[in-house]
Amino acid sequence: MRRKKPASGFFIAVVVIILYFILFPHPLGRELVARPAWTLSLPAAESLPPGGRSPDSPAEAGRPDALQRPDAFQLGDTFGYVGPSGRLVHVEKTLFRVALSEAGFVNYTRIGSDWVLRDPAGERLFSFAGRGYPMASGDGARVFVVKTDLTGLQEVDRSGEVLWNRDFPSMLTSVSIEGGHLLAGLMDGSLELLDRTGAAVFTHATSGSRIPVILAAAVSSDGSRLACLCGIDPQVLTVLGKKGASFAETSRTLLSAEFRKEVRLLFSPDSRYLVLEGDGAAGLADPGSRELSWTPLGGSLTGVSFLGRARAAALLARGESSWRLTIAAPLSSVLCAASFRATAAFLGSVDGQILLGIDGRLLRVDVEAM
Amino acid sequence: MRRLLPLAALVLVAPLSLSALDWPVGRTVVTATFGEDRTDHFHNGIDIGGGEQDVQPFLPGELVFRYEENSDYTSLPRGVGSFVVVHHADDIETVYCHLKRGTIDPRRTTYGARDRIGVMGDTGYSEGTHLHFIVRDEQSASYVNPLSLLPAIADAQAPVIRRVALAIGDQVRTLAPGAIVPSGRGTVLAEIYDPRADVKFLWPMAPYGVRLSVDGKEIARVSFDALQVVEGRMVLRGTRLASRDVYAADGMMRCGEVDLRPGTSHLLLTVRDFAGNETSRELPFTVRD
């Protein structure tokens, strides 16, 4: 017959655990505080004159952020630029689409072949021509023309001259431009990485799916990583890392999604994390550790903004009847989330913080760790 | 040639199957042909007018990619407007462009022969309701002339050669019978139309084939069968001819280069459309010293 352990052993264990937490307290994670900084009402698109409005009165020009670089926004059928402290630098009605970048924009009509790149204040920088639609890199340093049938690209310089022209073996499905790198995803399931001269420095044919197709392509800002969401049956997230002068596959993750359209896929500005649109969720991946975690969004992902100081990502999703803003730390939990109703919404960044647009209003939200 | 086998097989097998190749719309008015000049590229499909109507797949297939203008996310501007890409047997893909907004069923992933893909529309870079229809052979990575696969449509009108000209250096002169031209190397240019009874405007539609002979010797032949990319340039398959090699800036077709040696010569330009209608222009001319 076994002897029954005395109950005093249990109490001693509990006391030891309590003493451990008293003597060696584990610090709790820092709290995240989201603080509205300012709001701004935008004029109705119908009230804007052709060429937009740059309400830079002497009083506005004297504001502290007058010399700071404004950030771009696009809300409903208006777009423009706003300064860090809420100074509206320019606002304009979108004609058909707008090629929007930090350094300027091209507001263009559905049919046209002559375009003007304007700076954030609406001043003309240069004009150029082509057959297709214009596109600018995020920093505005590079301007392209996408051929109407999606079979080719041209880059133009500041005098409007064509620098290079490249045709692709299949239709373009997704393009990612970061610095001197342009990654083109194609309908036939291949990737082409082009350098500043338009030459293909790396090509990659995805494989393993019944139907090859690139549904999203992304190049990191430092050019060290490429990623793509590709294939139908199965759908795969593939990450490639730089290896010498070429790239090699570093991870391949089978996904349960079955997208048959382009989805969002982008690297964080520090090239460390990858955000991937999922079915009602966003995937936050660390290509270094090959970890991927999913954050439920309650709708489709429509915007992503990285918050450098808080090491978090803001995610905007559109559900059936509402929008949802979620702030999540990569590979961790949801830090906070808020839902709201709106006809149009936009998520961007201003001065490294959240710039949220909701039905004709812009709102800056500062997120800080306390 | 081996790469064309799947396509040839498709053409042969299709009439035997229940799901034969079919025009993607009921009313078929071809308003632009394959290989036409689009300033900086070839037209990589055909345009079909006939007014707003349902668009069906030309074979049963599976959805590969769709884009709904002003609704779906896109990282690049898309001149093809709302469009659908369908994968068929033998690695054939077809693309249906400029569909009317809101007519693509977002839940559908397979298409039977009579299923609706969408409605013909005017989205994207389009100047009127039409369907831009593309056929791709994935095995040969080529855009194929859809007219080589679709059931033939009646066309009794022969192509028209409105003008033949000779470009020597910067000089372009119309070449009339009996013309006297300087010696050197010249490019034969031609203004060609392929009128059709059901198209009410005169548009320089690309013919199917152009053949140029001088003094009985064939010196150039262009056939708008297929397009593919070679070293980053879209060219007519089997050649290194890009759109700017085939078309001059004013839209005239570059039919071939000739060595103009003193004496009399005889030029024969033959143009054929897809229905087999043919037009020839014979031009005797003299090259002076």
XYZ file of C-alpha atoms in Angstrom:
659
model
C 0.000 0.000 0.000
C 1.406 3.428 -1.103
C 1.682 6.166 1.439
C -0.427 9.242 0.823
C 1.702 12.432 0.359
C 1.036 14.918 3.124
C -1.024 18.013 2.117
C 1.688 20.245 3.578
C 3.835 19.528 0.473
C 1.246 21.221 -1.729
C 1.098 24.319 0.474
C 4.884 24.594 0.534
C 4.925 24.515 -3.285
C 2.304 27.283 -3.451
C 4.260 29.438 -0.988
C 7.471 28.928 -2.996
C 5.719 30.008 -6.221
C 4.252 33.112 -4.523
C 7.642 34.008 -3.080
C 9.207 33.563 -6.525
C 6.820 36.124 -8.066
C 7.415 38.556 -5.173
C 11.177 38.261 -5.244
C 11.603 38.003 -9.055
C 8.763 39.984 -10.573
C 8.443 39.610 -14.360
C 7.950 42.985 -16.052
C 4.665 43.355 -17.934
C 4.758 44.479 -21.573
C 4.629 48.183 -22.238
C 1.187 49.619 -22.782
C 0.270 51.047 -26.138
C -1.480 54.377 -26.071
C -3.350 55.686 -29.111
C -3.918 59.434 -28.941
C -5.783 61.524 -31.548
C -3.517 64.431 -32.551
C -5.731 66.405 -34.923
C -8.638 66.130 -37.322
C -9.169 67.915 -40.584
C -12.256 68.316 -42.774
C -11.696 67.970 -46.490
C -13.708 69.976 -48.991
C -16.232 67.974 -51.003
C -14.791 66.654 -54.267
C -17.522 68.447 -56.261
C -16.522 71.817 -54.821
C -12.896 71.536 -55.900
C -11.737 73.491 -58.952
C -9.867 71.729 -61.788
C -6.284 71.356 -60.674
C -7.364 71.148 -57.062
C -6.812 73.552 -54.215
C -3.616 74.335 -52.334
C -4.892 76.345 -49.362
C -1.490 77.639 -48.402
C -2.414 80.997 -46.892
C 0.362 83.087 -45.239
C -0.931 81.933 -41.876
C -0.741 78.300 -42.969
C 2.716 78.786 -44.445
C 3.897 80.084 -41.098
C 2.889 76.956 -39.238
C 5.617 74.854 -37.699
C 5.332 72.042 -40.238
C 5.330 74.311 -43.309
C 8.813 73.172 -44.242
C 8.306 69.521 -43.387
C 7.521 66.939 -46.024
C 3.782 66.350 -46.314
C 2.282 62.882 -46.652
C -0.135 61.721 -49.311
C -3.706 60.625 -48.757
C -6.428 59.245 -50.994
C -9.941 59.181 -49.624
C -12.933 58.359 -51.804
C -12.621 60.455 -54.944
C -10.231 63.011 -53.470
C -6.504 62.881 -52.849
C -3.868 65.269 -51.660
C -1.138 65.988 -49.167
C -1.220 66.878 -45.496
C 1.547 68.096 -43.193
C 2.483 66.473 -39.865
C 0.513 69.033 -37.828
C -2.575 68.932 -40.009
C -1.757 71.564 -42.613
C -3.660 70.724 -45.806
C -1.064 71.255 -48.515
C -3.143 70.209 -51.500
C -6.451 68.532 -52.228
C -7.824 67.536 -55.623
C -10.591 65.469 -57.144
C -9.411 62.248 -58.808
C -10.165 62.377 -62.522
C -10.003 58.638 -63.235
C -7.050 57.476 -61.196
C -4.043 59.094 -59.603
C -0.426 57.958 -59.574
C 0.350 59.111 -56.045
C 3.758 59.281 -54.406
C 5.580 61.143 -51.660
C 7.184 63.515 -54.142
C 4.294 64.198 -56.459
C 1.323 62.924 -58.397
C -0.187 62.462 -61.827
C -3.965 62.883 -61.865
C -5.122 61.355 -65.128
C -8.203 60.696 -67.224
C -9.382 57.314 -68.484
C -8.327 58.050 -72.058
C -5.227 60.139 -72.542
C -1.612 60.038 -73.537
C -0.120 63.264 -72.150
C 0.426 63.632 -68.445
C 1.901 66.113 -65.985
C 3.703 65.159 -62.785
C 2.963 67.752 -60.107
C 4.593 68.233 -56.739
C 2.645 67.917 -53.446
C 1.661 71.587 -53.701
C 0.184 71.005 -57.153
C 3.023 72.733 -59.027
C 4.087 71.293 -62.368
C 7.320 69.280 -62.299
C 7.441 67.783 -65.802
C 5.246 66.365 -68.528
C 5.511 63.108 -70.401
C 3.561 61.035 -72.879
C 2.842 57.410 -73.629
C 0.133 54.919 -74.404
C -1.154 53.377 -71.214
C -1.420 54.664 -67.686
C 1.222 56.374 -65.527
C 2.539 54.900 -62.292
C 5.001 56.306 -59.751
C 7.215 54.623 -57.200
C 6.194 55.287 -53.592
C 8.966 57.831 -53.075
C 8.144 59.524 -56.380
C 11.697 59.205 -57.626
C 10.690 57.018 -60.553
C 7.827 57.364 -63.030
C 6.572 54.598 -65.317
C 3.999 54.016 -68.012
C 2.133 50.701 -67.891
C 1.029 49.587 -71.349
C -2.733 49.387 -71.802
C -2.733 45.609 -72.290
C -0.453 44.994 -69.278
C 2.274 43.462 -71.442
C 4.986 46.032 -70.843
C 6.454 48.910 -68.876
C 8.398 52.040 -69.703
C 10.303 54.308 -67.351
C 10.513 58.009 -68.149
C 13.002 60.566 -66.870
C 12.388 64.108 -65.649
C 12.460 65.435 -69.183
C 9.768 62.971 -70.204
C 12.176 60.859 -72.268
C 11.717 57.091 -72.266
C 14.643 55.566 -70.369
C 13.782 51.971 -71.124
C 10.992 49.809 -72.380
C 10.398 46.198 -71.434
C 7.804 43.732 -72.639
C 6.920 40.725 -70.504
C 6.208 37.212 -71.739
C 2.851 37.253 -69.956
C 0.436 39.857 -68.561
C 1.480 41.804 -65.482
C -0.515 40.861 -62.399
C 1.401 42.665 -59.651
C 4.203 45.221 -59.418
C 6.331 46.221 -56.437
C 8.775 49.121 -56.638
C 11.239 49.895 -53.856
C 14.260 52.099 -54.408
C 16.121 50.853 -57.442
C 14.243 47.572 -57.575
C 11.142 46.723 -59.536
C 9.592 43.290 -59.109
C 7.055 42.249 -61.725
C 4.674 39.346 -61.098
C 3.201 37.750 -64.193
C 0.115 35.766 -65.147
C 2.252 32.764 -66.138
C 3.549 32.394 -62.570
C 6.946 33.973 -63.085
C 8.722 36.878 -61.416
C 11.097 39.342 -63.045
C 13.305 41.635 -60.981
C 14.389 44.645 -63.016
C 17.234 47.019 -62.278
C 17.246 50.761 -62.950
C 17.951 50.179 -66.634
C 14.958 47.882 -67.059
C 17.168 44.806 -67.441
C 16.004 41.603 -65.770
C 18.612 40.815 -63.107
C 16.682 37.852 -61.741
C 13.827 35.729 -63.039
C 12.015 32.999 -61.179
C 9.344 30.575 -62.347
C 7.148 29.405 -59.499
C 6.145 25.758 -59.546
C 4.198 23.135 -57.625
C 0.688 24.450 -58.227
C -1.820 23.083 -60.706
C -2.188 26.532 -62.295
C 0.786 28.882 -62.006
C -0.013 32.566 -61.494
C 1.440 35.389 -59.395
C -1.276 36.964 -57.241
C 1.027 39.308 -55.333
C 4.682 40.272 -55.542
C 6.828 42.275 -53.133
C 10.441 43.392 -52.983
C 11.915 44.654 -49.716
C 13.249 48.203 -49.579
C 16.834 47.007 -49.117
C 16.461 44.633 -52.053
C 17.506 41.648 -49.961
C 14.195 39.787 -50.124
C 11.483 38.974 -52.616
C 8.123 37.454 -51.842
C 5.160 36.286 -53.829
C 1.764 34.751 -53.310
C 1.379 32.364 -56.182
C -0.472 29.473 -57.727
C -3.894 27.939 -57.645
C -4.224 24.546 -56.013
C -2.275 24.962 -53.866
C -1.721 28.651 -53.118
C 1.744 29.312 -51.775
C 3.611 32.132 -50.072
C 7.198 31.992 -51.296
C 10.032 34.095 -49.879
C 13.374 34.386 -51.616
C 16.516 35.767 -50.016
C 19.541 37.288 -51.678
C 22.315 34.795 -52.252
C 25.329 36.327 -53.938
C 24.162 38.011 -57.108
C 21.006 35.897 -57.238
C 18.134 34.870 -54.964
C 17.253 31.513 -53.455
C 14.020 30.272 -51.944
C 14.169 30.585 -48.163
C 10.635 29.598 -47.273
C 7.560 28.150 -48.877
C 4.278 28.177 -46.953
C 1.139 26.460 -48.185
C -1.933 28.621 -47.622
C -5.535 27.644 -47.243
C -6.716 30.667 -49.245
C -7.931 30.401 -52.790
C -7.541 33.898 -54.187
C -7.952 34.434 -57.895
C -7.241 38.158 -57.896
C -4.399 40.392 -56.776
C -3.969 40.670 -53.021
C -1.846 42.857 -50.770
C 1.675 41.737 -49.934
C 4.338 44.104 -48.655
C 7.479 44.246 -46.582
C 7.859 46.576 -43.614
C 10.117 49.585 -44.307
C 12.944 47.915 -42.366
C 12.557 44.817 -44.602
C 12.112 42.649 -41.513
C 8.436 41.730 -41.655
C 6.003 40.818 -44.351
C 2.278 41.562 -44.339
C 0.060 39.293 -46.392
C -3.637 39.598 -47.137
C -5.567 36.507 -46.108
C -9.201 35.529 -46.213
C -10.667 37.923 -43.626
C -7.291 38.130 -41.942
C -3.786 39.502 -42.313
C -0.717 37.359 -42.091
C 2.286 38.864 -40.333
C 5.438 36.982 -41.199
C 9.045 37.133 -40.143
C 10.978 35.749 -43.114
C 14.080 35.503 -40.917
C 12.524 33.048 -38.476
C 10.031 31.709 -41.043
C 7.197 32.336 -38.619
C 3.762 33.428 -39.785
C 0.879 34.471 -37.570
C -2.625 35.436 -38.627
C -4.581 38.376 -37.285
C -8.360 38.194 -37.829
C -9.729 41.385 -39.347
C -13.423 40.714 -39.870
C -13.184 41.845 -43.484
C -10.830 42.329 -46.399
C -7.577 44.149 -45.885
C -7.640 47.568 -47.552
C -4.687 49.353 -45.982
C -1.482 48.761 -44.069
C 0.643 51.270 -42.217
C 3.771 50.477 -40.248
C 4.362 52.296 -36.980
C 8.098 52.430 -36.584
C 8.326 53.662 -33.021
C 5.764 51.228 -31.681
C 7.043 48.278 -33.720
C 3.512 47.552 -34.812
C 1.393 47.492 -37.927
C -1.944 49.237 -38.373
C -4.356 47.290 -40.564
C -7.562 48.634 -42.057
C -10.204 46.151 -43.155
C -13.592 46.545 -44.777
C -16.330 44.242 -43.555
C -19.846 43.871 -44.868
C -21.268 46.741 -42.848
C -18.320 48.414 -41.145
C -14.621 49.122 -41.188
C -12.147 47.912 -38.632
C -8.798 49.365 -37.642
C -6.505 46.877 -35.957
C -3.079 47.501 -34.485
C -1.008 44.376 -34.190
C 2.551 43.602 -33.272
C 4.162 41.281 -35.779
C 4.027 37.637 -34.657
C 2.176 38.681 -31.536
C -1.350 39.470 -30.536
C -3.762 42.211 -31.521
C -2.844 45.266 -29.471
C -6.062 47.126 -30.084
C -8.931 47.268 -32.544
C -11.796 49.624 -33.271
C -14.720 49.385 -35.669
C -16.540 52.246 -37.356
C -19.109 52.802 -40.084
C -18.175 54.813 -43.153
C -18.712 54.993 -46.889
C -15.038 55.544 -47.642
C -11.997 55.063 -45.457
C -8.260 55.330 -45.912
C -5.235 54.292 -43.900
C -1.878 55.914 -44.457
C 0.840 57.434 -42.386
C 1.873 60.932 -41.459
C 5.163 61.587 -39.749
C 5.402 57.854 -38.950
C 2.030 57.826 -37.238
C -1.431 56.723 -38.319
C -3.283 58.866 -40.827
C -6.881 57.721 -40.978
C -9.417 59.044 -43.433
C -13.113 58.590 -42.764
C -15.779 60.109 -45.019
C -14.290 63.509 -45.786
C -12.234 63.821 -42.600
C -8.610 63.087 -41.894
C -7.472 62.074 -38.439
C -3.951 61.706 -37.136
C -3.577 59.119 -34.380
C -0.289 58.905 -32.499
C 0.501 55.481 -31.147
C 3.161 55.314 -28.485
C 4.409 52.709 -26.080
C 4.195 53.843 -22.435
C 6.531 24.091 -84.636
C 6.321 21.478 -81.908
C 4.995 24.156 -79.606
C 2.048 24.725 -81.900
C 0.929 21.114 -81.568
C -1.308 21.607 -78.509
C -3.106 24.419 -80.312
C -3.443 22.378 -83.483
C -4.801 19.487 -81.425
C -7.283 21.822 -79.793
C -8.563 22.958 -83.170
C -8.895 19.375 -84.396
C -10.523 17.963 -81.277
C -12.854 20.823 -80.546
C -15.400 20.157 -83.285
C -15.791 16.607 -81.973
C -16.438 17.594 -78.398
C -19.663 18.903 -76.935
C -17.930 22.055 -75.859
C -16.626 23.253 -79.193
C -14.637 26.441 -79.483
C -17.052 29.260 -79.798
C -17.090 33.001 -80.150
C -17.281 34.576 -76.717
C -20.298 36.697 -77.721
C -23.430 36.142 -79.764
C -23.125 39.156 -82.078
C -19.633 39.129 -83.549
C -18.435 42.309 -85.178
C -14.652 42.235 -85.318
C -13.582 45.860 -84.994
C -9.840 45.382 -84.533
C -7.582 42.548 -85.550
C -4.561 40.818 -84.090
C -1.219 42.527 -84.638
C -2.548 46.020 -85.296
C -0.411 49.010 -84.480
C -0.913 50.379 -80.975
C 1.828 53.010 -81.172
C 4.274 51.213 -78.916
C 3.025 47.645 -79.104
C 1.075 45.184 -81.185
C -2.611 44.620 -80.516
C -2.366 41.236 -78.809
C -5.921 40.065 -79.424
C -9.010 41.016 -81.351
C -11.697 43.557 -80.512
C -15.299 42.512 -80.845
C -18.142 45.033 -80.950
C -21.811 44.394 -81.459
C -23.172 46.247 -78.461
C -23.600 45.355 -74.812
C -24.073 41.603 -74.547
C -23.140 38.611 -72.407
C -19.602 37.281 -72.670
C -19.053 33.526 -72.475
C -15.853 31.484 -72.487
C -14.716 30.181 -75.858
C -14.170 26.807 -74.136
C -15.109 25.570 -70.672
C -12.435 26.478 -68.207
C -11.350 27.638 -64.782
C -10.889 31.155 -63.476
C -7.234 32.129 -62.984
C -7.484 35.841 -62.310
C -10.099 38.531 -62.212
C -10.067 42.257 -61.656
C -13.046 44.481 -61.048
C -12.263 48.115 -61.797
C -12.661 50.517 -58.840
C -13.391 47.607 -56.539
C -10.521 45.103 -56.371
C -7.086 45.986 -55.074
C -4.430 46.617 -57.690
C -0.770 47.553 -57.446
C -0.705 48.877 -60.999
C -3.074 50.722 -63.319
C -4.899 48.327 -65.631
C -5.828 49.583 -69.088
C -7.768 46.386 -69.754
C -10.411 47.522 -67.255
C -12.450 44.837 -65.526
C -11.211 41.532 -66.885
C -11.191 37.783 -66.417
C -8.538 35.192 -67.283
C -9.737 31.622 -67.903
C -7.517 28.543 -68.017
C -8.481 25.793 -70.481
C -7.163 22.362 -71.352
C -3.749 22.091 -73.033
C -2.439 25.165 -71.228
C -4.519 27.597 -73.239
C -5.621 30.770 -71.456
C -8.127 33.302 -72.676
C -8.565 36.871 -71.443
C -11.802 38.880 -71.597
C -11.195 42.620 -71.149
C -13.181 45.861 -70.677
C -16.098 44.032 -69.050
C -18.919 46.124 -67.651
C -18.334 47.011 -64.022
C -20.182 44.804 -61.551
C -20.962 41.991 -63.996
C -18.219 39.545 -62.942
C -19.560 37.028 -60.439
C -16.943 37.097 -57.621
C -17.913 33.591 -56.416
C -17.583 31.750 -59.700
C -14.367 29.822 -60.286
C -15.331 27.521 -63.175
C -17.091 28.269 -66.418
C -19.147 25.967 -68.599
C -19.565 26.691 -72.294
C -22.701 28.775 -71.767
C -21.860 30.372 -68.435
C -21.660 34.122 -68.318
C -18.221 35.569 -67.601
C -19.536 39.122 -67.574
C -21.103 41.688 -69.854
C -19.273 43.472 -72.656
C -18.410 46.932 -71.418
C -16.244 49.998 -71.698
C -13.981 49.883 -68.633
C -10.288 50.762 -68.676
C -8.601 52.343 -71.668
C -11.534 51.903 -74.013
C -13.327 54.257 -76.367
C -16.583 52.365 -76.703
C -18.308 49.169 -75.655
C -16.254 46.250 -76.911
C -14.526 43.056 -75.844
C -10.761 42.797 -76.160
C -10.287 39.045 -76.481
C -6.867 37.451 -76.008
C -5.762 33.845 -76.508
C -2.488 32.689 -74.955
C -0.662 29.441 -75.508
C 1.167 29.009 -72.216
C 3.394 26.221 -73.519
C 4.956 28.436 -76.175
C 4.458 31.624 -74.110
C 2.732 33.206 -77.108
C -0.252 35.365 -77.793
C -2.106 33.571 -80.606
C -4.312 35.156 -83.251
C -7.801 34.226 -81.984
C -9.099 34.098 -85.556
C -6.952 31.008 -86.102
C -9.027 29.153 -83.480
C -12.508 30.652 -83.671
C -15.160 29.508 -86.142
C -14.789 31.392 -89.417
C -16.930 34.438 -89.971
C -18.148 35.540 -93.366
C -15.912 38.161 -94.961
C -16.074 38.615 -98.729
C -14.229 41.933 -98.851
C -10.601 41.875 -99.902
C -8.016 44.055 -98.160
C -7.306 47.457 -99.684
C -3.817 48.729 -100.489
C -4.478 52.440 -100.549
C -0.929 53.658 -101.043
C 2.555 52.244 -101.522
C 5.535 54.425 -100.713
C 9.273 54.133 -100.666
C 11.365 55.554 -97.826
C 14.991 56.297 -98.691
C 16.708 57.982 -95.770
C 14.342 60.661 -94.484
C 12.574 60.978 -97.832
C 9.243 59.213 -98.282
C 7.764 59.237 -101.790
C 4.641 57.602 -103.115
C 5.458 54.780 -105.479
C 3.257 54.924 -108.554
C 3.597 52.681 -111.616
C 6.505 53.938 -113.741
C 8.033 55.988 -110.943
C 11.711 56.911 -111.135
C 13.550 56.602 -107.851
C 17.164 57.107 -106.750
C 19.407 54.155 -106.033
C 20.231 53.009 -102.504
C 18.464 51.019 -99.861
C 14.807 51.715 -99.312
C 11.906 50.577 -97.214
C 8.617 49.752 -98.861
C 5.737 51.251 -96.885
C 2.066 50.574 -97.476
C -1.197 51.970 -96.207
C -3.362 48.891 -95.838
C -6.963 48.440 -94.771
C -9.026 45.336 -94.295
C -12.620 46.520 -94.598
C -15.502 44.369 -93.485
C -19.149 44.683 -94.390
C -20.254 44.859 -90.758
C -17.761 47.535 -89.687
C -18.973 50.973 -90.639
C -15.682 52.817 -90.302
C -12.402 52.516 -92.170
C -9.820 51.473 -89.668
C -6.356 50.260 -90.599
C -7.024 46.714 -89.394
C -4.030 44.473 -89.708
C -4.364 41.931 -92.488
C -3.364 38.351 -91.810
C -0.375 38.286 -94.129
C 1.746 40.594 -96.268
C 4.173 39.392 -98.931
C 6.620 41.560 -100.853
C 8.442 40.432 -103.999
C 10.836 42.354 -106.202
C 11.633 41.057 -109.694
C 10.002 37.756 -108.886
C 11.993 37.158 -105.733
C 10.215 37.195 -102.351
C 12.088 39.557 -100.086
C 9.761 39.816 -97.079
C 6.784 38.036 -95.590
C 4.907 39.031 -92.465
C 2.262 36.842 -90.931
C 0.184 37.837 -87.912
C -0.045 34.361 -86.384
C 1.355 34.873 -82.930
C 3.364 37.220 -80.744
C 5.977 36.369 -78.183
C 8.601 38.138 -76.130
C 12.253 37.757 -77.048
C 14.823 39.555 -74.892
C 12.254 41.912 -73.412
C 10.655 42.847 -76.738
C 7.283 41.695 -78.063
C 7.866 40.412 -81.594
C 5.985 38.502 -84.263
C 6.694 34.871 -83.514
C 9.565 33.428 -85.489
C 10.950 36.896 -86.270
C 12.677 39.704 -84.427
C 10.141 42.242 -85.652
C 8.711 44.454 -82.901
C 5.818 46.835 -83.526
C 8.114 49.709 -84.460
C 9.836 47.461 -86.995
C 6.521 46.593 -88.625
C 4.785 49.962 -88.400
C 6.121 53.424 -89.241
C 5.241 56.370 -87.010
C 2.322 57.330 -89.263
C 0.819 53.835 -89.027
C 1.964 52.714 -92.487
C 3.221 49.160 -92.597
C 6.893 48.512 -93.301
C 6.584 45.712 -95.831
C 10.262 45.066 -96.398
C 13.625 46.509 -97.383
C 14.825 46.614 -100.974
C 18.178 47.248 -102.639
C 17.519 49.771 -105.375
C 19.954 49.166 -108.205
C 19.941 51.140 -111.483
C 17.562 49.756 -114.062
C 13.925 48.759 -114.156
C 12.351 46.731 -111.386
C 9.005 45.169 -110.691
C 7.480 45.223 -107.227
C 4.617 42.979 -106.201
C 2.829 43.511 -102.897
C 0.256 40.912 -101.861
C -1.999 41.317 -98.851
C -4.292 38.601 -97.527
C -6.946 38.752 -94.807
C -7.950 35.922 -92.502
C -10.836 34.765 -94.660
C -8.397 34.223 -97.535
C -9.354 37.315 -99.561
C -6.287 38.632 -101.323
C -5.258 41.908 -102.978
C -2.121 42.524 -104.999
C -0.500 45.675 -106.289
C 2.075 45.483 -109.084
C 4.393 48.436 -109.480
C 7.026 48.661 -112.204
C 9.548 51.415 -111.460
C 12.933 52.645 -112.618
C 15.984 53.211 -110.455
C 18.238 55.937 -111.816
C 21.994 56.129 -111.316
